[in-house]
CSV table of C-alpha atoms in Angstrom, one decimal:
chain,number,residue,atom,x,y,z
A,440,MET,CA,8.4,-5.5,-25.7
A,441,ARG,CA,11.6,-7.0,-24.3
A,442,ALA,CA,14.8,-5.7,-22.7
A,443,ARG,CA,17.7,-8.1,-22.9
A,444,GLY,CA,20.9,-7.9,-20.9
A,445,GLN,CA,19.6,-5.1,-18.8
A,446,ALA,CA,21.2,-5.0,-15.3
A,447,VAL,CA,18.6,-3.2,-13.2
A,448,ALA,CA,19.7,-2.7,-9.6
A,449,ALA,CA,17.5,-1.8,-6.7
A,450,HIS,CA,19.1,1.7,-6.6
A,451,PRO,CA,18.2,3.9,-8.4
A,452,LEU,CA,14.6,2.7,-9.1
A,453,ARG,CA,13.8,1.9,-12.7
A,454,ARG,CA,10.3,1.6,-14.0
A,455,HIS,CA,9.4,-1.0,-16.6
A,456,ASP,CA,6.5,1.0,-18.1
A,457,ASP,CA,6.1,4.7,-18.9
A,458,ARG,CA,2.3,4.6,-19.3
A,459,PRO,CA,-0.1,5.8,-16.6
A,460,ALA,CA,0.1,3.8,-13.4
A,461,PRO,CA,-2.6,1.1,-13.1
A,462,ALA,CA,-5.0,0.9,-10.1
A,463,LEU,CA,-3.6,-2.4,-9.0
A,464,SER,CA,-0.3,-4.3,-9.1
A,465,VAL,CA,0.3,-7.9,-8.1
A,466,VAL,CA,3.7,-9.1,-7.1
A,467,ALA,CA,4.3,-12.8,-7.3
A,468,PRO,CA,7.7,-14.3,-6.7
A,469,CYS,CA,8.3,-17.5,-8.6
A,470,TYR,CA,10.8,-20.3,-8.0
A,471,ASN,CA,10.5,-23.6,-9.9
A,472,GLU,CA,6.7,-23.1,-10.4
A,473,GLN,CA,6.5,-24.3,-14.0
A,474,GLU,CA,3.8,-26.9,-13.2
A,475,GLY,CA,1.3,-24.6,-11.6
A,476,LEU,CA,2.1,-21.2,-13.0
A,477,ALA,CA,-0.5,-21.3,-15.8
A,478,ALA,CA,-3.3,-22.1,-13.3
A,479,PHE,CA,-2.1,-19.3,-11.0
A,480,VAL,CA,-2.1,-16.7,-13.8
A,481,GLU,CA,-5.6,-17.8,-14.9
A,482,ARG,CA,-7.0,-17.4,-11.4
A,483,MET,CA,-5.0,-14.3,-10.5
A,484,THR,CA,-6.0,-12.4,-13.7
A,485,ALA,CA,-9.6,-13.3,-13.2
A,486,ALA,CA,-9.5,-12.0,-9.6
A,487,CYS,CA,-7.8,-8.8,-10.8
A,488,ALA,CA,-10.3,-8.3,-13.5
A,489,ALA,CA,-13.2,-8.7,-11.0
A,490,VAL,CA,-11.6,-5.9,-8.9
A,491,ALA,CA,-9.9,-3.5,-11.3
A,492,GLY,CA,-11.2,-4.4,-14.8
A,493,ASP,CA,-8.2,-4.3,-17.1
A,494,ASP,CA,-6.5,-1.6,-15.0
A,495,TYR,CA,-3.9,-3.9,-13.4
A,496,GLU,CA,-0.5,-5.5,-13.9
A,497,LEU,CA,0.7,-8.9,-12.7
A,498,LEU,CA,4.4,-9.0,-12.1
A,499,LEU,CA,5.8,-12.5,-12.1
A,500,VAL,CA,9.3,-12.4,-10.6
A,501,ASN,CA,11.5,-15.3,-11.6
A,502,ASP,CA,13.9,-15.9,-8.7
A,503,GLY,CA,16.6,-17.9,-10.5
A,504,SER,CA,14.4,-20.9,-11.2
A,505,ARG,CA,16.1,-24.1,-12.3
A,506,ASP,CA,13.2,-25.4,-14.3
A,507,ALA,CA,11.3,-23.9,-17.2
A,508,THR,CA,9.5,-21.3,-15.1
A,509,TRP,CA,11.0,-18.4,-17.0
A,510,SER,CA,9.9,-19.8,-20.3
A,511,VAL,CA,6.4,-20.2,-19.0
A,512,ILE,CA,6.5,-16.6,-17.7
A,513,GLN,CA,7.6,-15.4,-21.1
A,514,ALA,CA,4.6,-17.2,-22.7
A,515,MET,CA,2.2,-15.8,-20.1
A,516,ALA,CA,3.5,-12.3,-20.7
A,517,ALA,CA,3.0,-12.7,-24.5
A,518,GLY,CA,-0.5,-14.1,-24.1
A,519,HIS,CA,-1.8,-11.8,-21.3
A,520,PRO,CA,-1.6,-8.0,-21.8
A,521,GLY,CA,-1.6,-7.4,-18.0
A,522,VAL,CA,1.3,-9.8,-17.3
A,523,VAL,CA,4.9,-8.6,-16.8
A,524,GLY,CA,7.8,-11.0,-16.4
A,525,VAL,CA,10.8,-10.1,-14.4
A,526,ASN,CA,13.9,-12.3,-14.6
A,527,LEU,CA,16.4,-11.9,-11.8
A,528,SER,CA,20.1,-12.6,-12.5
A,529,ARG,CA,20.2,-15.5,-9.9
A,530,ASN,CA,18.3,-16.9,-7.0
A,531,TYR,CA,18.2,-14.2,-4.3
A,532,GLY,CA,15.5,-15.7,-2.1
A,533,HIS,CA,11.9,-15.0,-1.5
A,534,GLN,CA,12.2,-11.7,0.4
A,535,LEU,CA,14.4,-10.1,-2.3
A,536,ALA,CA,12.3,-11.4,-5.1
A,537,VAL,CA,9.3,-9.7,-3.5
A,538,THR,CA,11.5,-6.6,-3.0
A,539,ALA,CA,12.3,-6.5,-6.7
A,540,GLY,CA,8.6,-6.8,-7.6
A,541,LEU,CA,7.7,-4.0,-5.2
A,542,ALA,CA,10.4,-1.7,-6.7
A,543,LEU,CA,8.8,-2.2,-10.2
A,544,ALA,CA,5.2,-2.2,-9.2
A,545,ARG,CA,3.4,1.0,-10.3
A,546,GLY,CA,-0.1,0.4,-9.0
A,547,GLY,CA,-2.0,2.5,-6.5
A,548,ARG,CA,-2.5,-0.7,-4.5
A,549,VAL,CA,-0.1,-3.7,-4.5
A,550,LEU,CA,-1.0,-7.3,-3.7
A,551,ILE,CA,1.9,-9.6,-2.5
A,552,ILE,CA,1.1,-13.2,-3.1
A,553,ASP,CA,3.0,-16.5,-3.8
A,554,ALA,CA,2.5,-18.3,-7.1
A,555,ASP,CA,2.0,-21.7,-5.6
A,556,LEU,CA,-1.8,-21.2,-5.0
A,557,GLN,CA,-1.6,-21.9,-1.3
A,558,ASP,CA,-2.9,-18.3,-0.9
A,559,PRO,CA,-6.2,-18.0,-2.9
A,560,PRO,CA,-6.1,-15.1,-5.5
A,561,GLU,CA,-9.9,-14.8,-5.0
A,562,LEU,CA,-9.3,-13.3,-1.6
A,563,LEU,CA,-8.3,-10.1,-3.4
A,564,GLY,CA,-11.9,-8.9,-3.5
A,565,GLU,CA,-12.2,-9.1,0.3
A,566,LEU,CA,-8.8,-7.5,0.8
A,567,SER,CA,-9.8,-4.6,-1.5
A,568,ALA,CA,-13.1,-4.1,0.3
A,569,ARG,CA,-11.3,-3.7,3.6
A,570,MET,CA,-8.8,-1.3,2.1
A,571,ASP,CA,-11.7,0.8,0.8
A,572,GLU,CA,-12.6,1.4,4.5
A,573,GLY,CA,-9.4,3.5,4.8
A,574,TYR,CA,-6.7,1.0,5.7
A,575,ASP,CA,-3.1,1.3,4.6
A,576,VAL,CA,-2.4,-2.5,4.9
A,577,VAL,CA,-4.8,-5.4,4.8
A,578,TYR,CA,-2.9,-8.6,5.6
A,579,ALA,CA,-4.3,-12.2,5.3
A,580,ARG,CA,-4.2,-14.2,8.5
A,581,ARG,CA,-4.2,-17.9,8.3
A,582,ARG,CA,-7.1,-19.6,10.1
A,583,THR,CA,-6.1,-23.1,9.0
A,584,ARG,CA,-3.1,-24.5,7.0
A,585,ALA,CA,-3.9,-27.5,4.8
A,586,ALA,CA,-1.4,-30.3,4.1
A,587,GLU,CA,1.4,-29.1,6.4
A,588,SER,CA,3.2,-31.3,8.7
A,589,ARG,CA,2.9,-31.2,12.5
A,590,PHE,CA,6.5,-30.3,12.7
A,591,LYS,CA,6.1,-27.2,10.5
A,592,LEU,CA,3.0,-26.1,12.3
A,593,ALA,CA,4.7,-26.5,15.7
A,594,THR,CA,7.8,-24.7,14.6
A,595,ALA,CA,5.8,-21.9,13.0
A,596,ASP,CA,3.7,-21.5,16.1
A,597,LEU,CA,6.9,-21.4,18.2
A,598,PHE,CA,8.5,-18.8,16.0
A,599,TYR,CA,5.5,-16.5,16.0
A,600,ARG,CA,5.2,-16.8,19.8
A,601,LEU,CA,8.9,-16.1,20.3
A,602,LEU,CA,8.9,-13.2,17.8
A,603,GLY,CA,5.8,-11.7,19.5
A,604,ARG,CA,7.6,-11.8,22.9
A,605,LEU,CA,10.9,-10.4,21.7
A,606,SER,CA,10.1,-8.0,18.9
A,607,ASP,CA,10.3,-4.3,19.5
A,608,VAL,CA,7.2,-3.9,17.2
A,609,ARG,CA,4.0,-5.8,17.1
A,610,ILE,CA,4.2,-8.4,14.3
A,611,PRO,CA,0.9,-10.3,13.7
A,612,ARG,CA,0.9,-14.0,14.4
A,613,ASP,CA,0.1,-16.6,11.6
A,614,VAL,CA,0.6,-14.0,8.9
A,615,GLY,CA,3.0,-14.3,6.0
A,616,ASP,CA,3.6,-11.8,3.2
A,617,PHE,CA,0.2,-12.3,1.6
A,618,ARG,CA,-1.3,-8.8,1.9
A,619,LEU,CA,-2.6,-5.8,0.1
A,620,VAL,CA,-0.7,-2.6,0.7
A,621,SER,CA,-1.3,1.0,-0.4
A,622,ARG,CA,1.0,3.0,-2.7
A,623,LYS,CA,2.2,5.0,0.3
A,624,VAL,CA,3.3,1.9,2.1
A,625,VAL,CA,5.1,0.5,-1.0
A,626,ASP,CA,7.0,3.8,-1.5
A,627,ARG,CA,8.1,3.7,2.1
A,628,LEU,CA,9.2,0.0,1.8
A,629,ASN,CA,11.2,0.9,-1.3
A,630,ALA,CA,12.9,3.6,0.7
A,631,MET,CA,14.2,1.0,3.2
A,632,PRO,CA,17.5,-0.3,1.7
A,633,GLU,CA,18.3,-2.9,4.3
A,634,GLN,CA,19.8,-6.1,2.9
A,635,ASP,CA,18.6,-8.9,5.3
A,636,ARG,CA,14.9,-8.3,4.8
A,637,PHE,CA,11.9,-9.5,6.7
A,638,ILE,CA,9.1,-7.8,4.9
A,639,ARG,CA,6.2,-8.7,7.2
A,640,GLY,CA,8.2,-7.1,10.0
A,641,MET,CA,9.1,-4.1,7.9
A,642,VAL,CA,5.5,-3.5,7.1
A,643,ALA,CA,4.5,-3.8,10.8
A,644,TRP,CA,7.3,-1.3,11.7
A,645,LEU,CA,5.9,1.3,9.2
A,646,GLY,CA,2.7,1.5,11.2
A,647,GLY,CA,-0.3,3.2,9.7
A,648,ARG,CA,-3.8,1.7,9.7
A,649,GLN,CA,-3.5,-2.0,9.4
A,650,THR,CA,-6.1,-4.8,9.7
A,651,GLU,CA,-6.6,-8.5,8.9
A,652,VAL,CA,-8.7,-10.8,6.9
A,653,LEU,CA,-9.0,-14.5,8.0
A,654,TYR,CA,-8.6,-17.2,5.4
A,655,ASP,CA,-7.9,-20.9,5.1
A,656,ARG,CA,-4.6,-21.7,3.4
A,657,ASP,CA,-4.7,-24.4,0.8
A,658,ALA,CA,-2.2,-27.1,-0.1
A,659,ARG,CA,0.2,-26.5,-3.0
A,660,PHE,CA,-1.4,-26.8,-6.4
A,661,ALA,CA,1.6,-28.6,-7.8
A,662,GLY,CA,5.2,-29.6,-7.0
A,663,GLU,CA,6.9,-29.5,-3.6
A,664,THR,CA,7.6,-26.7,-1.2
A,665,HIS,CA,10.8,-24.9,-1.7
A,666,TYR,CA,10.9,-23.4,1.8
A,667,THR,CA,13.2,-25.8,3.4
A,668,PHE,CA,13.9,-25.9,7.2
A,669,GLY,CA,17.2,-24.1,6.5
A,670,LYS,CA,15.4,-21.3,4.7
A,671,MET,CA,12.7,-21.0,7.4
A,672,LEU,CA,15.5,-20.9,10.1
A,673,LYS,CA,17.3,-18.2,8.1
A,674,LEU,CA,14.1,-16.1,7.9
A,675,ALA,CA,13.4,-16.6,11.6
A,676,VAL,CA,16.9,-15.4,12.5
A,677,ALA,CA,16.4,-12.4,10.2
A,678,GLY,CA,13.1,-11.6,11.9
A,679,LEU,CA,14.5,-11.9,15.4
A,680,THR,CA,17.7,-10.0,14.9
A,681,GLY,CA,16.1,-7.4,12.6
A,682,PHE,CA,13.4,-6.4,15.0
A,683,SER,CA,14.7,-7.1,18.5
A,684,THR,CA,17.7,-6.4,20.6
A,685,VAL,CA,16.5,-8.8,23.3
A,686,PRO,CA,18.9,-11.6,22.2
A,687,LEU,CA,21.8,-9.2,22.8
A,688,ARG,CA,20.5,-8.4,26.2
A,689,LEU,CA,20.3,-12.1,26.9
A,690,ALA,CA,24.1,-12.2,26.9
A,691,ILE,CA,24.0,-9.9,29.9
A,692,VAL,CA,21.6,-12.3,31.6
A,693,PHE,CA,23.9,-15.2,30.9
A,694,ALA,CA,26.9,-13.2,32.3
A,695,ALA,CA,24.9,-12.3,35.5
A,696,MET,CA,23.8,-15.9,36.0
A,697,GLY,CA,27.4,-17.1,35.5
A,698,MET,CA,28.6,-14.5,38.1
A,699,PHE,CA,26.2,-15.6,40.7
A,700,ILE,CA,27.0,-19.3,40.1
A,701,ALA,CA,30.7,-18.6,40.2
A,702,LEU,CA,30.3,-16.8,43.6
A,703,GLY,CA,28.3,-19.7,44.9
A,704,VAL,CA,30.9,-22.2,43.8
A,705,LEU,CA,33.7,-20.0,45.3
A,706,GLY,CA,31.8,-19.9,48.6
A,707,TYR,CA,31.4,-23.7,48.5
A,708,VAL,CA,35.1,-24.2,47.9
A,709,LEU,CA,36.2,-21.8,50.7
A,710,TRP,CA,33.8,-23.4,53.1
A,711,GLY,CA,35.2,-26.8,52.3
A,712,PHE,CA,38.7,-25.6,52.6
A,713,MET,CA,38.1,-24.1,56.1
A,714,THR,CA,36.2,-27.2,57.3
A,715,GLY,CA,38.7,-29.6,55.9
A,716,ASN,CA,36.0,-31.2,53.7
A,717,VAL,CA,37.7,-30.7,50.3
A,718,ALA,CA,35.8,-32.2,47.5
A,719,ARG,CA,37.6,-34.7,45.5
A,720,GLY,CA,37.1,-35.7,41.8
A,721,TRP,CA,36.4,-33.7,38.7
A,722,THR,CA,32.6,-33.9,38.4
A,723,SER,CA,31.8,-30.5,39.9
A,724,LEU,CA,34.6,-28.9,37.9
A,725,ALA,CA,33.4,-30.5,34.7
A,726,LEU,CA,29.9,-29.3,35.2
A,727,ILE,CA,31.1,-25.8,35.8
A,728,VAL,CA,33.2,-25.8,32.7
A,729,VAL,CA,30.4,-27.2,30.6
A,730,PHE,CA,27.9,-24.6,32.0
A,731,PHE,CA,30.2,-21.6,31.3
A,732,GLY,CA,31.3,-23.1,27.9
A,733,ILE,CA,27.7,-23.4,26.7
A,734,GLY,CA,26.9,-19.9,28.0
A,735,GLN,CA,29.9,-18.4,26.2
A,736,PHE,CA,29.1,-20.1,22.9
A,737,ALA,CA,25.4,-19.0,23.2
A,738,CYS,CA,26.6,-15.4,23.6
A,739,LEU,CA,29.0,-15.7,20.8
A,740,ALA,CA,26.3,-17.1,18.5
A,741,VAL,CA,24.0,-14.2,19.3
A,742,LEU,CA,26.7,-11.6,18.8
A,743,GLY,CA,27.8,-13.3,15.6
A,744,SER,CA,24.3,-13.0,14.2
A,745,TYR,CA,24.2,-9.3,14.8
A,746,ILE,CA,27.7,-8.7,13.6
A,747,GLY,CA,26.9,-10.7,10.4
A,748,ARG,CA,24.0,-8.3,9.7
A,749,ILE,CA,26.3,-5.3,10.2
A,750,PHE,CA,28.9,-6.9,7.8
A,751,ILE,CA,26.2,-7.4,5.1
A,752,GLU,CA,24.8,-3.9,5.5
A,753,VAL,CA,28.1,-1.9,5.4
A,754,LYS,CA,29.0,-3.4,2.1
A,755,ASP,CA,26.0,-1.6,0.6
A,756,ARG,CA,25.7,-3.8,-2.4
A,757,PRO,CA,22.6,-3.6,-4.7
A,758,LEU,CA,19.9,-5.8,-3.4
A,759,TYR,CA,19.5,-7.6,-6.7
A,760,PHE,CA,19.9,-7.4,-10.4
A,761,VAL,CA,17.3,-7.8,-13.1
A,762,ASP,CA,18.5,-9.4,-16.4
A,763,GLU,CA,15.3,-9.1,-18.4
A,764,ILE,CA,11.8,-7.7,-18.3
A,765,VAL,CA,9.1,-9.0,-20.7
A,766,SER,CA,5.6,-7.7,-21.4
A,767,GLY,CA,3.0,-8.1,-24.0
A,768,ARG,CA,2.3,-4.4,-24.0
A,769,LYS,CA,4.0,-2.0,-26.4
A,770,GLY,CA,6.6,0.1,-24.6
A,771,GLY,CA,6.4,-2.3,-21.6
A,772,ALA,CA,10.1,-2.6,-20.9
A,773,PRO,CA,13.0,-0.1,-20.4
């Protein structure tokens, strides 16, 4: 079944299927994944069948891809009864694509996984076994990361260390969005309407019983990574400003440092005036101006990041719009 031209916003929640909810949902955001999508669907559906039989749904969320990803998703939905295709109206970014999938996911448990096959679908069995022990969230923690540059590894390590130091909640290190979450956690995530989303931080903030499963992250199955340095930097800023007020308090530290330095310089100038040893030249003045200028710009940058978040939130726009939902099942779309 197919629904065309349907603008489905995040609020209010619309369901794509009126049948009984499945035991398992899988949410997979897709952006320019035409080359590897068939392999992902084959491995993911096999993993789902091993855990839940045919009582599952696989939501492939097309995040405004520029290649033939949506056509491939349509073909996958037509050929696989458990596959549901969700076409967003434009590219909203990874976090909102995941959010769209979570809003439509109906399963008692929901797996979040990327479609590039860096995260192995076969880990679903181990994640499910741990959740059977009574956990609300089972996240996959990277033990190794194949085919990633030293720069990316170093910057990722720096980000997680910095986030761990500054965050008001404990966010696990070396953990992305690859995780299995309970229905309770999904419902609570869907009730959080914030615009600039950092899902792994939001899940950590929710609390509950959470545990980890270690795994080795593979290289991309096909194509190139779409997570550029700019996107990683944006996500890092969202994580830091969304879950910590420490950067704001750093402005106070800068101001205090500036005050003490200014008092020291004032004392030095007065001493030189009284002793007749007046410093000549502009070096000391230039250093003082540069120091305070850098401090002011740093404070303005931090304040600007928080004010930007406030600006985005107060507009209260829908998080995303869905143009089309496709499913091979009868009655599978609104």
